[in-house]
Coordinates of C-alpha atoms in Angstrom, one line a residue:
M1 CA 242.4 107.3 121.4
K2 CA 239.6 108.0 118.9
R3 CA 237.0 107.1 121.6
L4 CA 238.5 109.5 123.9
I5 CA 238.2 112.4 121.6
L6 CA 234.7 111.4 120.4
S7 CA 233.9 111.3 124.2
S8 CA 235.5 114.6 125.0
L9 CA 233.6 116.3 122.0
L10 CA 230.3 114.7 123.2
A11 CA 230.9 116.3 126.5
M12 CA 231.7 119.6 125.2
G13 CA 228.5 119.4 123.2
L14 CA 226.3 118.7 126.4
G15 CA 228.2 121.4 128.1
L16 CA 227.2 123.9 125.6
A17 CA 223.8 122.7 125.5
S18 CA 223.6 123.1 129.3
L19 CA 224.7 126.8 129.0
G20 CA 221.9 127.3 126.5
V21 CA 224.0 127.5 123.3
S22 CA 222.0 126.5 120.4
H23 CA 223.4 124.2 117.7
A24 CA 223.7 125.7 114.2
A25 CA 221.3 123.0 113.0
D26 CA 218.5 124.4 115.3
I27 CA 218.2 127.5 113.3
R28 CA 217.2 127.1 109.9
E29 CA 216.9 129.8 107.1
H30 CA 213.9 132.1 106.8
S31 CA 212.9 135.4 105.4
I32 CA 210.6 137.8 107.1
K33 CA 208.8 140.6 105.5
F34 CA 208.4 143.5 108.3
A35 CA 205.9 146.1 107.3
S36 CA 205.1 149.6 108.9
Q37 CA 203.6 152.9 107.8
N38 CA 206.2 155.6 109.2
N39 CA 209.1 156.4 106.6
K40 CA 212.8 155.4 107.0
G41 CA 214.6 157.7 109.8
H42 CA 211.3 157.4 112.1
P43 CA 212.0 155.9 115.6
Q44 CA 209.5 153.0 114.6
V45 CA 211.6 151.9 111.5
M46 CA 214.7 152.4 113.8
G47 CA 213.3 149.9 116.1
M48 CA 212.5 147.7 113.2
Q49 CA 216.1 147.9 112.0
K50 CA 217.3 147.1 115.4
F51 CA 215.2 144.0 115.4
A52 CA 216.5 143.0 111.9
D53 CA 220.3 143.4 113.0
L54 CA 219.6 141.5 116.2
V55 CA 218.0 138.6 114.3
A56 CA 220.9 138.4 111.8
Q57 CA 223.3 138.5 114.7
K58 CA 221.7 135.9 116.7
S59 CA 220.9 133.5 113.8
G60 CA 224.2 133.7 112.2
N61 CA 222.6 135.5 109.3
K62 CA 220.4 132.5 108.7
I63 CA 217.3 134.4 109.2
R64 CA 216.7 137.7 107.2
V65 CA 214.4 140.4 108.0
R66 CA 213.5 142.8 104.9
L67 CA 212.0 146.0 106.0
F68 CA 209.0 147.6 104.3
P69 CA 208.3 150.9 105.8
G70 CA 206.2 154.0 104.6
G71 CA 203.2 151.8 103.9
V72 CA 204.4 150.2 100.5
L73 CA 202.8 146.9 101.4
G74 CA 199.5 148.7 102.2
G75 CA 197.7 150.5 105.1
D76 CA 197.6 149.0 108.7
L77 CA 194.4 147.0 108.2
E78 CA 195.3 145.7 105.0
T79 CA 198.8 144.7 106.4
V80 CA 197.1 142.8 109.4
S81 CA 194.8 141.0 107.1
S82 CA 198.0 139.9 105.1
L83 CA 199.6 138.7 108.4
Q84 CA 196.6 136.5 109.0
G85 CA 196.8 135.1 105.3
G86 CA 200.5 134.5 105.8
T87 CA 201.7 136.6 102.8
I88 CA 203.5 139.3 105.2
E89 CA 205.3 137.8 108.3
M90 CA 205.5 140.9 110.4
T91 CA 204.1 144.6 111.1
V92 CA 204.0 147.0 114.1
L93 CA 201.1 149.2 114.3
N94 CA 199.0 151.5 116.8
S95 CA 197.8 148.7 119.3
G96 CA 194.6 150.3 119.4
I97 CA 193.8 149.6 115.7
L98 CA 194.0 145.8 116.8
Q99 CA 190.4 146.3 118.6
A100 CA 189.1 145.2 115.2
Q101 CA 190.6 141.7 116.2
V102 CA 190.3 141.7 120.1
K103 CA 187.9 144.4 121.6
D104 CA 190.2 145.1 124.6
F105 CA 192.6 146.8 122.5
A106 CA 190.4 149.7 122.4
A107 CA 191.3 150.5 126.0
F108 CA 194.7 151.6 124.8
D109 CA 192.9 154.5 122.8
F110 CA 191.0 155.9 125.8
P111 CA 191.8 159.7 125.7
F112 CA 193.7 161.1 128.3
L113 CA 194.7 157.7 129.9
F114 CA 198.2 158.3 130.5
N115 CA 200.2 161.1 132.1
N116 CA 203.9 159.8 131.3
D117 CA 205.7 157.1 129.9
K118 CA 206.5 155.4 133.2
E119 CA 202.7 154.6 133.3
V120 CA 202.7 153.4 129.7
D121 CA 205.6 151.0 130.3
A122 CA 203.8 149.5 133.4
L123 CA 200.8 148.7 131.5
V124 CA 201.9 147.1 128.4
D125 CA 204.7 145.1 130.1
G126 CA 202.2 144.2 132.9
P127 CA 199.6 141.7 133.1
F128 CA 197.0 143.7 130.9
G129 CA 199.4 144.3 127.9
Q130 CA 200.6 140.6 128.0
T131 CA 197.2 139.2 128.3
V132 CA 195.8 141.3 125.4
H133 CA 198.6 140.3 123.2
K134 CA 198.0 136.5 124.0
K135 CA 194.5 137.0 122.8
L136 CA 195.5 137.7 119.4
Q137 CA 196.6 134.1 118.6
D138 CA 193.1 133.2 118.1
K139 CA 193.0 135.6 115.4
G140 CA 195.8 134.4 113.5
L141 CA 198.6 136.8 115.0
V142 CA 200.9 136.6 117.8
G143 CA 202.1 139.7 119.8
L144 CA 205.8 139.8 120.4
A145 CA 206.4 143.3 122.0
Y146 CA 205.4 146.8 122.5
F147 CA 207.1 149.8 120.7
D148 CA 206.6 153.6 121.5
L149 CA 204.7 155.9 119.2
G150 CA 203.8 158.8 121.7
F151 CA 201.4 161.2 122.6
R152 CA 199.4 162.6 119.9
N153 CA 198.6 166.2 119.3
I154 CA 196.5 168.0 116.6
T155 CA 197.8 170.1 113.3
N156 CA 195.8 171.8 110.9
G157 CA 195.7 174.4 108.2
K158 CA 192.9 176.6 109.0
H159 CA 193.6 178.3 112.5
P160 CA 195.5 178.1 115.7
I161 CA 193.9 175.9 118.3
N162 CA 194.1 177.8 121.6
K163 CA 190.9 176.4 123.4
P164 CA 188.7 173.2 122.9
E165 CA 186.1 175.4 120.9
D166 CA 188.7 176.2 118.0
I167 CA 188.6 172.3 117.2
A168 CA 184.9 172.4 116.4
G169 CA 184.2 172.2 112.7
L170 CA 187.4 171.0 111.6
K171 CA 187.8 168.2 109.2
L172 CA 190.5 166.0 110.8
R173 CA 191.9 162.9 109.6
V174 CA 191.9 160.2 112.2
I175 CA 193.2 156.6 112.0
Q176 CA 190.8 153.9 110.9
S177 CA 189.5 153.0 114.5
P178 CA 186.1 153.7 115.7
I179 CA 187.1 155.4 119.2
Y180 CA 189.1 157.9 117.1
V181 CA 185.7 159.0 115.2
D182 CA 183.8 159.0 118.4
V183 CA 186.5 161.2 120.2
F184 CA 186.7 163.9 117.5
K185 CA 183.0 163.9 117.3
A186 CA 182.8 164.5 120.8
L187 CA 185.3 167.4 120.3
G188 CA 183.0 169.0 117.9
A189 CA 185.4 168.2 114.9
N190 CA 184.4 166.2 111.5
P191 CA 186.5 163.0 111.9
T192 CA 187.7 161.5 108.4
P193 CA 189.3 157.9 108.7
L194 CA 192.0 157.5 106.2
A195 CA 194.9 155.0 105.7
W196 CA 198.2 156.8 106.6
P197 CA 199.7 156.7 103.0
E198 CA 196.7 158.9 101.9
V199 CA 197.3 161.4 104.6
Y200 CA 199.8 163.8 103.1
N201 CA 197.9 164.2 99.8
A202 CA 194.7 164.8 101.4
L203 CA 196.2 167.6 103.5
E204 CA 197.8 169.0 100.3
Q205 CA 194.8 169.0 98.4
G206 CA 192.5 170.4 101.0
A207 CA 190.4 167.3 101.2
V208 CA 191.0 167.5 105.0
D209 CA 191.9 170.4 107.3
G210 CA 194.3 168.6 109.5
Q211 CA 195.2 165.5 111.2
E212 CA 196.6 164.2 114.9
N213 CA 199.9 162.4 115.6
P214 CA 202.9 162.5 117.7
F215 CA 205.7 165.2 117.0
T216 CA 207.8 162.6 115.5
V217 CA 205.3 161.4 112.9
I218 CA 204.5 164.8 111.8
L219 CA 208.0 165.6 111.4
N220 CA 209.0 162.4 109.8
A221 CA 206.1 162.8 107.3
K222 CA 206.9 166.4 106.4
L223 CA 203.4 167.4 107.4
D224 CA 204.8 170.8 108.3
E225 CA 204.9 171.3 104.6
V226 CA 201.3 171.4 104.4
Q227 CA 200.1 172.4 107.9
K228 CA 200.6 175.6 109.7
N229 CA 199.3 175.0 113.2
L230 CA 200.2 172.5 115.8
A231 CA 198.3 172.4 119.1
I232 CA 199.8 170.4 122.0
T233 CA 197.1 168.3 123.4
R234 CA 198.6 165.0 124.4
H235 CA 195.0 163.7 123.9
I236 CA 195.8 159.9 123.1
Y237 CA 198.9 158.0 123.8
N238 CA 199.8 155.3 121.2
P239 CA 201.8 152.0 122.4
Q240 CA 202.5 149.8 119.2
S241 CA 202.3 146.3 118.9
V242 CA 205.0 144.2 117.2
I243 CA 203.1 141.2 115.8
I244 CA 204.0 138.4 113.6
S245 CA 201.8 136.0 111.5
K246 CA 200.7 133.1 113.6
K247 CA 201.0 130.8 110.4
F248 CA 204.7 131.9 110.1
W249 CA 205.3 131.6 113.8
D250 CA 203.8 127.9 113.9
S251 CA 206.3 127.1 111.4
L252 CA 209.3 127.9 113.4
N253 CA 211.0 125.7 115.9
A254 CA 211.3 126.4 119.8
D255 CA 214.9 127.6 119.1
E256 CA 213.8 130.1 116.3
Q257 CA 210.9 131.2 118.3
K258 CA 213.1 132.0 121.3
L259 CA 215.6 134.0 118.8
I260 CA 212.6 136.2 117.4
Q261 CA 211.2 136.8 120.8
D262 CA 214.4 137.6 122.5
A263 CA 215.2 140.0 119.5
A264 CA 211.8 141.6 119.6
D265 CA 212.2 142.4 123.4
E266 CA 215.7 143.9 123.1
A267 CA 214.5 145.9 120.2
A268 CA 211.6 147.3 122.1
A269 CA 213.8 148.4 124.8
Y270 CA 216.0 150.4 122.3
Q271 CA 213.1 151.7 120.2
R272 CA 211.2 153.3 123.1
Q273 CA 214.3 155.1 124.5
V274 CA 215.1 156.4 120.6
S275 CA 211.3 157.4 120.4
R276 CA 211.1 159.5 123.6
D277 CA 214.5 161.0 122.9
A278 CA 213.3 162.1 119.4
A279 CA 210.1 163.6 120.6
L280 CA 212.0 166.1 122.6
T281 CA 213.9 167.3 119.6
A282 CA 211.0 166.9 116.9
L283 CA 209.0 169.8 118.4
E284 CA 211.7 172.2 118.5
T285 CA 212.5 171.1 114.7
L286 CA 208.7 171.9 113.8
K287 CA 209.0 175.2 115.5
K288 CA 212.1 175.8 113.4
H289 CA 210.4 174.7 110.2
G290 CA 207.7 177.7 110.9
M291 CA 204.7 175.8 112.6
Q292 CA 202.7 178.0 114.8
V293 CA 202.7 175.8 118.2
T294 CA 200.0 176.6 120.8
E295 CA 199.5 174.7 124.1
L296 CA 196.2 174.4 125.8
S297 CA 195.7 175.3 129.3
P298 CA 195.3 172.9 132.2
A299 CA 191.7 174.2 132.5
D300 CA 191.0 173.7 128.6
L301 CA 192.4 170.1 128.8
D302 CA 190.2 169.4 131.7
K303 CA 187.3 170.7 129.5
M304 CA 188.4 168.3 126.8
R305 CA 188.3 165.4 129.3
E306 CA 185.0 166.3 130.2
M307 CA 183.7 166.3 126.5
V308 CA 185.0 163.0 125.8
K309 CA 183.8 161.3 128.8
P310 CA 180.7 159.8 127.2
V311 CA 183.1 157.9 124.7
V312 CA 185.1 156.3 127.4
E313 CA 181.8 155.3 129.0
K314 CA 180.7 153.8 125.8
Y315 CA 183.8 151.8 125.1
T316 CA 184.3 150.6 128.7
Q317 CA 181.0 149.0 128.1
E318 CA 182.0 147.4 125.0
V319 CA 185.4 146.4 126.5
G320 CA 184.0 145.1 129.4
E321 CA 183.9 146.9 132.9
D322 CA 186.2 144.1 134.6
T323 CA 188.7 144.4 132.0
V324 CA 188.8 148.3 132.2
K325 CA 188.9 148.3 136.0
S326 CA 191.9 145.8 135.8
M327 CA 193.7 148.3 133.4
Y328 CA 193.1 151.5 135.6
A329 CA 194.2 149.3 138.6
E330 CA 197.6 148.7 136.8
I331 CA 198.1 152.5 135.9
D332 CA 197.2 153.5 139.6
K333 CA 199.6 151.2 141.0
A334 CA 202.6 152.5 138.8
R335 CA 201.4 156.1 139.8
K336 CA 201.9 155.3 143.3
Q337 CA 205.4 153.9 142.9

């Protein structure tokens, strides 16, 4: 009788294994520090929380994800270095910032690259996006998924921007990425790279005149308190890379890695929708808060495209013509579908 019961239990175990159900012993206890720059309430952090909830659910609370939003563990470049050193496990940041690790990431920050979200998703979920993430492994990082930050727009405290010429002379904070410096130099501005945690005070004290970010970031950071003017330019779109320390990743077993990857994929799908929905309401809220909103004409946007063409040409050479050509081919394919 005991043998019969034992045989039945073994058969059940094999049956569960064939269905892909992990044994509890396959998932061990871990703690993950997950850092970001935006504050609680921003779609970026909502995506992080979704990831944390999914990991807790899938691991039976064995893997704990602790969130550190608002730049409390340092700026993006500092956080990436901490991932490489293994002192922080995860972060999410603008993909273009990773050009300091893999030059191909600079292509994500080409100005006026995308027309809409459909093109973005096709690129990041397609061969180009997956290939550049894989290249991070040689730099001590593992790319898990892509979140959405959105299209960037310009704010300033000096005057409304009604035409490209109005950008000239403005001292604008830009992210710590060379292509942003070159883009705004080409537009006639005085670009000033600053880590995100420093931006609000710099604007409040007049150290810089303005900055550029998606609507949701402007609202979440309460930049409308220190900026009067918002120009809708949609000059650069930011996908965001969810990355994990390779040192930590390599310490996980196959079941744990699959669990983390699955949770990242599910969280990314959720976060993109939340982010895009929030962008629609953030602009209206900023208007209600008193920001003066201007929208450049199609002709003026075309003029801006011409002004930044030399920047695109410069970084095409740096990234590699074949790489950039393959990127454009994937975007063109999405436009035709």
